[in-house]
PDB file of C-alpha atoms in Angstrom:
ATOM      1  CA  MET A   1     103.287 115.658  63.798  1.00  0.00           C
ATOM      2  CA  VAL A   2     103.106 111.865  63.888  1.00  0.00           C
ATOM      3  CA  ARG A   3     106.754 111.654  64.997  1.00  0.00           C
ATOM      4  CA  ILE A   4     106.142 114.118  67.816  1.00  0.00           C
ATOM      5  CA  LYS A   5     103.110 112.129  68.969  1.00  0.00           C
ATOM      6  CA  LYS A   6     105.118 108.883  68.889  1.00  0.00           C
ATOM      7  CA  ALA A   7     107.937 110.547  70.860  1.00  0.00           C
ATOM      8  CA  LYS A   8     105.449 111.701  73.518  1.00  0.00           C
ATOM      9  CA  GLU A   9     103.898 108.232  73.687  1.00  0.00           C
ATOM     10  CA  SER A  10     107.335 106.651  74.199  1.00  0.00           C
ATOM     11  CA  MET A  11     107.528 108.548  77.514  1.00  0.00           C
ATOM     12  CA  TYR A  12     104.333 106.944  78.866  1.00  0.00           C
ATOM     13  CA  THR A  13     105.534 104.856  81.816  1.00  0.00           C
ATOM     14  CA  GLY A  14     102.182 104.132  83.422  1.00  0.00           C
ATOM     15  CA  LEU A  15      98.853 102.493  82.763  1.00  0.00           C
ATOM     16  CA  CYS A  16      95.442 103.753  83.805  1.00  0.00           C
ATOM     17  CA  THR A  17      91.995 102.308  84.282  1.00  0.00           C
ATOM     18  CA  VAL A  18      88.983 104.613  84.021  1.00  0.00           C
ATOM     19  CA  VAL A  19      85.868 103.951  86.095  1.00  0.00           C
ATOM     20  CA  GLU A  20      82.540 105.770  85.872  1.00  0.00           C
ATOM     21  CA  TYR A  21      79.714 105.768  88.406  1.00  0.00           C
ATOM     22  CA  ARG A  22      76.693 104.913  86.286  1.00  0.00           C
ATOM     23  CA  LYS A  23      72.982 104.765  86.890  1.00  0.00           C
ATOM     24  CA  VAL A  24      71.532 101.238  86.625  1.00  0.00           C
ATOM     25  CA  LYS A  25      68.059  99.727  86.920  1.00  0.00           C
ATOM     26  CA  ASN A  26      67.832  97.057  89.593  1.00  0.00           C
ATOM     27  CA  GLU A  27      65.771  93.879  89.258  1.00  0.00           C
ATOM     28  CA  ASN A  28      63.001  95.467  91.321  1.00  0.00           C
ATOM     29  CA  LYS A  29      62.929  98.355  88.789  1.00  0.00           C
ATOM     30  CA  SER A  30      64.456 100.814  91.246  1.00  0.00           C
ATOM     31  CA  THR A  31      67.361 102.990  90.158  1.00  0.00           C
ATOM     32  CA  GLY A  32      70.787 102.551  91.683  1.00  0.00           C
ATOM     33  CA  PHE A  33      74.389 103.324  90.874  1.00  0.00           C
ATOM     34  CA  LYS A  34      77.420 101.130  90.316  1.00  0.00           C
ATOM     35  CA  GLU A  35      81.029 101.490  89.265  1.00  0.00           C
ATOM     36  CA  GLU A  36      81.734 100.435  85.706  1.00  0.00           C
ATOM     37  CA  ILE A  37      85.165 100.135  84.083  1.00  0.00           C
ATOM     38  CA  VAL A  38      85.072 101.997  80.766  1.00  0.00           C
ATOM     39  CA  LEU A  39      88.781 101.862  79.819  1.00  0.00           C
ATOM     40  CA  GLU A  40      91.602  99.559  80.929  1.00  0.00           C
ATOM     41  CA  ASN A  41      95.382  99.497  80.529  1.00  0.00           C
ATOM     42  CA  VAL A  42      95.590 102.867  78.778  1.00  0.00           C
ATOM     43  CA  PRO A  43      99.235 104.008  78.425  1.00  0.00           C
ATOM     44  CA  CYS A  44      99.812 107.274  80.273  1.00  0.00           C
ATOM     45  CA  ARG A  45     102.205 109.312  82.351  1.00  0.00           C
ATOM     46  CA  LEU A  46     101.762 111.261  85.573  1.00  0.00           C
ATOM     47  CA  SER A  47     103.415 114.648  85.928  1.00  0.00           C
ATOM     48  CA  PHE A  48     103.768 116.406  89.274  1.00  0.00           C
ATOM     49  CA  SER A  49     104.439 120.080  89.918  1.00  0.00           C
ATOM     50  CA  SER A  50     103.992 122.460  92.827  1.00  0.00           C
ATOM     51  CA  THR A  51     102.616 125.933  93.204  1.00  0.00           C
ATOM     52  CA  SER A  52     102.849 128.291  96.144  1.00  0.00           C
ATOM     53  CA  ASN A  53      99.679 129.373  97.946  1.00  0.00           C
ATOM     54  CA  THR A  54     101.150 132.529  99.383  1.00  0.00           C
ATOM     55  CA  ASN A  55     100.115 136.140  99.291  1.00  0.00           C
ATOM     56  CA  GLU A  56     101.244 139.221 101.192  1.00  0.00           C
ATOM     57  CA  THR A  57      98.509 138.995 103.832  1.00  0.00           C
ATOM     58  CA  SER A  58      98.782 135.251 104.418  1.00  0.00           C
ATOM     59  CA  ILE A  59     100.228 133.942 107.671  1.00  0.00           C
ATOM     60  CA  PHE A  60     100.336 130.392 106.324  1.00  0.00           C
ATOM     61  CA  ASN A  61     102.574 129.756 103.347  1.00  0.00           C
ATOM     62  CA  GLY A  62     101.419 126.539 101.713  1.00  0.00           C
ATOM     63  CA  VAL A  63     102.377 124.560  98.676  1.00  0.00           C
ATOM     64  CA  ALA A  64      99.796 122.843  96.496  1.00  0.00           C
ATOM     65  CA  GLN A  65     100.721 119.876  94.350  1.00  0.00           C
ATOM     66  CA  ILE A  66      99.374 119.753  90.802  1.00  0.00           C
ATOM     67  CA  ILE A  67      98.927 116.255  89.393  1.00  0.00           C
ATOM     68  CA  LYS A  68      98.574 115.978  85.628  1.00  0.00           C
ATOM     69  CA  LEU A  69      97.712 112.885  83.611  1.00  0.00           C
ATOM     70  CA  ILE A  70      99.223 112.888  80.124  1.00  0.00           C
ATOM     71  CA  LEU A  71      97.886 110.492  77.515  1.00  0.00           C
ATOM     72  CA  SER A  72      96.855 110.132  73.876  1.00  0.00           C
ATOM     73  CA  PRO A  73      94.420 112.740  72.529  1.00  0.00           C
ATOM     74  CA  ASP A  74      92.339 109.864  71.128  1.00  0.00           C
ATOM     75  CA  VAL A  75      91.221 108.717  74.599  1.00  0.00           C
ATOM     76  CA  LYS A  76      87.963 110.184  75.963  1.00  0.00           C
ATOM     77  CA  ILE A  77      87.717 110.496  79.756  1.00  0.00           C
ATOM     78  CA  ASN A  78      84.611 112.150  81.150  1.00  0.00           C
ATOM     79  CA  PRO A  79      84.873 114.758  83.924  1.00  0.00           C
ATOM     80  CA  GLY A  80      84.355 113.213  87.364  1.00  0.00           C
ATOM     81  CA  SER A  81      85.687 109.806  86.342  1.00  0.00           C
ATOM     82  CA  LYS A  82      87.707 107.737  88.791  1.00  0.00           C
ATOM     83  CA  ILE A  83      91.165 107.061  87.332  1.00  0.00           C
ATOM     84  CA  ILE A  84      93.416 104.357  88.739  1.00  0.00           C
ATOM     85  CA  VAL A  85      97.011 104.966  87.673  1.00  0.00           C
ATOM     86  CA  THR A  86      99.922 102.573  88.092  1.00  0.00           C
ATOM     87  CA  GLN A  87     103.311 104.146  87.442  1.00  0.00           C
ATOM     88  CA  ASN A  88     106.710 103.039  88.774  1.00  0.00           C
ATOM     89  CA  ASP A  89     104.988 100.081  90.522  1.00  0.00           C
ATOM     90  CA  VAL A  90     102.856 102.493  92.592  1.00  0.00           C
ATOM     91  CA  GLU A  91      99.071 102.540  92.251  1.00  0.00           C
ATOM     92  CA  ASN A  92      97.053 105.638  93.153  1.00  0.00           C
ATOM     93  CA  ILE A  93      93.398 106.508  92.700  1.00  0.00           C
ATOM     94  CA  TYR A  94      92.477 109.925  91.363  1.00  0.00           C
ATOM     95  CA  LYS A  95      89.457 111.849  90.156  1.00  0.00           C
ATOM     96  CA  ASN A  96      89.341 113.743  86.888  1.00  0.00           C
ATOM     97  CA  SER A  97      88.691 117.285  88.050  1.00  0.00           C
ATOM     98  CA  GLY A  98      87.363 118.664  84.773  1.00  0.00           C
ATOM     99  CA  GLU A  99      87.730 118.914  81.031  1.00  0.00           C
ATOM    100  CA  SER A 100      91.056 117.938  79.540  1.00  0.00           C
ATOM    101  CA  ALA A 101      93.372 120.182  77.557  1.00  0.00           C
ATOM    102  CA  VAL A 102      93.640 118.421  74.206  1.00  0.00           C
ATOM    103  CA  TYR A 103      96.576 119.038  71.868  1.00  0.00           C
ATOM    104  CA  SER A 104      97.414 117.375  68.549  1.00  0.00           C
ATOM    105  CA  THR A 105     100.076 115.178  70.194  1.00  0.00           C
ATOM    106  CA  HIS A 106      98.602 114.503  73.652  1.00  0.00           C
ATOM    107  CA  GLN A 107      96.069 115.597  76.241  1.00  0.00           C
ATOM    108  CA  GLU A 108      96.534 116.753  79.823  1.00  0.00           C
ATOM    109  CA  ILE A 109      94.014 116.168  82.591  1.00  0.00           C
ATOM    110  CA  ILE A 110      94.343 117.774  86.022  1.00  0.00           C
ATOM    111  CA  LEU A 111      93.727 115.178  88.733  1.00  0.00           C
ATOM    112  CA  GLU A 112      92.910 115.264  92.407  1.00  0.00           C
ATOM    113  CA  LEU A 113      93.010 112.413  94.894  1.00  0.00           C
ATOM    114  CA  PHE A 114      89.835 110.333  94.836  1.00  0.00           C
ATOM    115  CA  LYS A 115      87.880 110.733  98.075  1.00  0.00           C
ATOM    116  CA  GLY A 116      84.662 109.049  96.975  1.00  0.00           C
ATOM    117  CA  TRP A 117      81.878 109.654  94.506  1.00  0.00           C
ATOM    118  CA  SER A 118      80.205 113.028  94.898  1.00  0.00           C
TER     119      SER A 118
END
């Protein structure tokens, strides 16, 4: 299993930074929120696939892109985190859309483009 995990990790061509929007107490004792980096330079890989949004009654035939982040199963990324990924000299900002699928050799997290904190 260790060899399979190492083989998967050798395909990681990107790095990601994970940011969470955390509650903080201000000096005046009020509560606010701020972005906080929780992980930096984590080796990863982005995977892209497409799925068709068609059905028999649909006039519009669309294609949805599925963006998957693949990384070590040892890394914990909370749902809703902002994830900045640099791969092939391109940086994009995504949002973790939910719980990850964790396997013994890697984990997969479905991403969506980051449009702001909700």
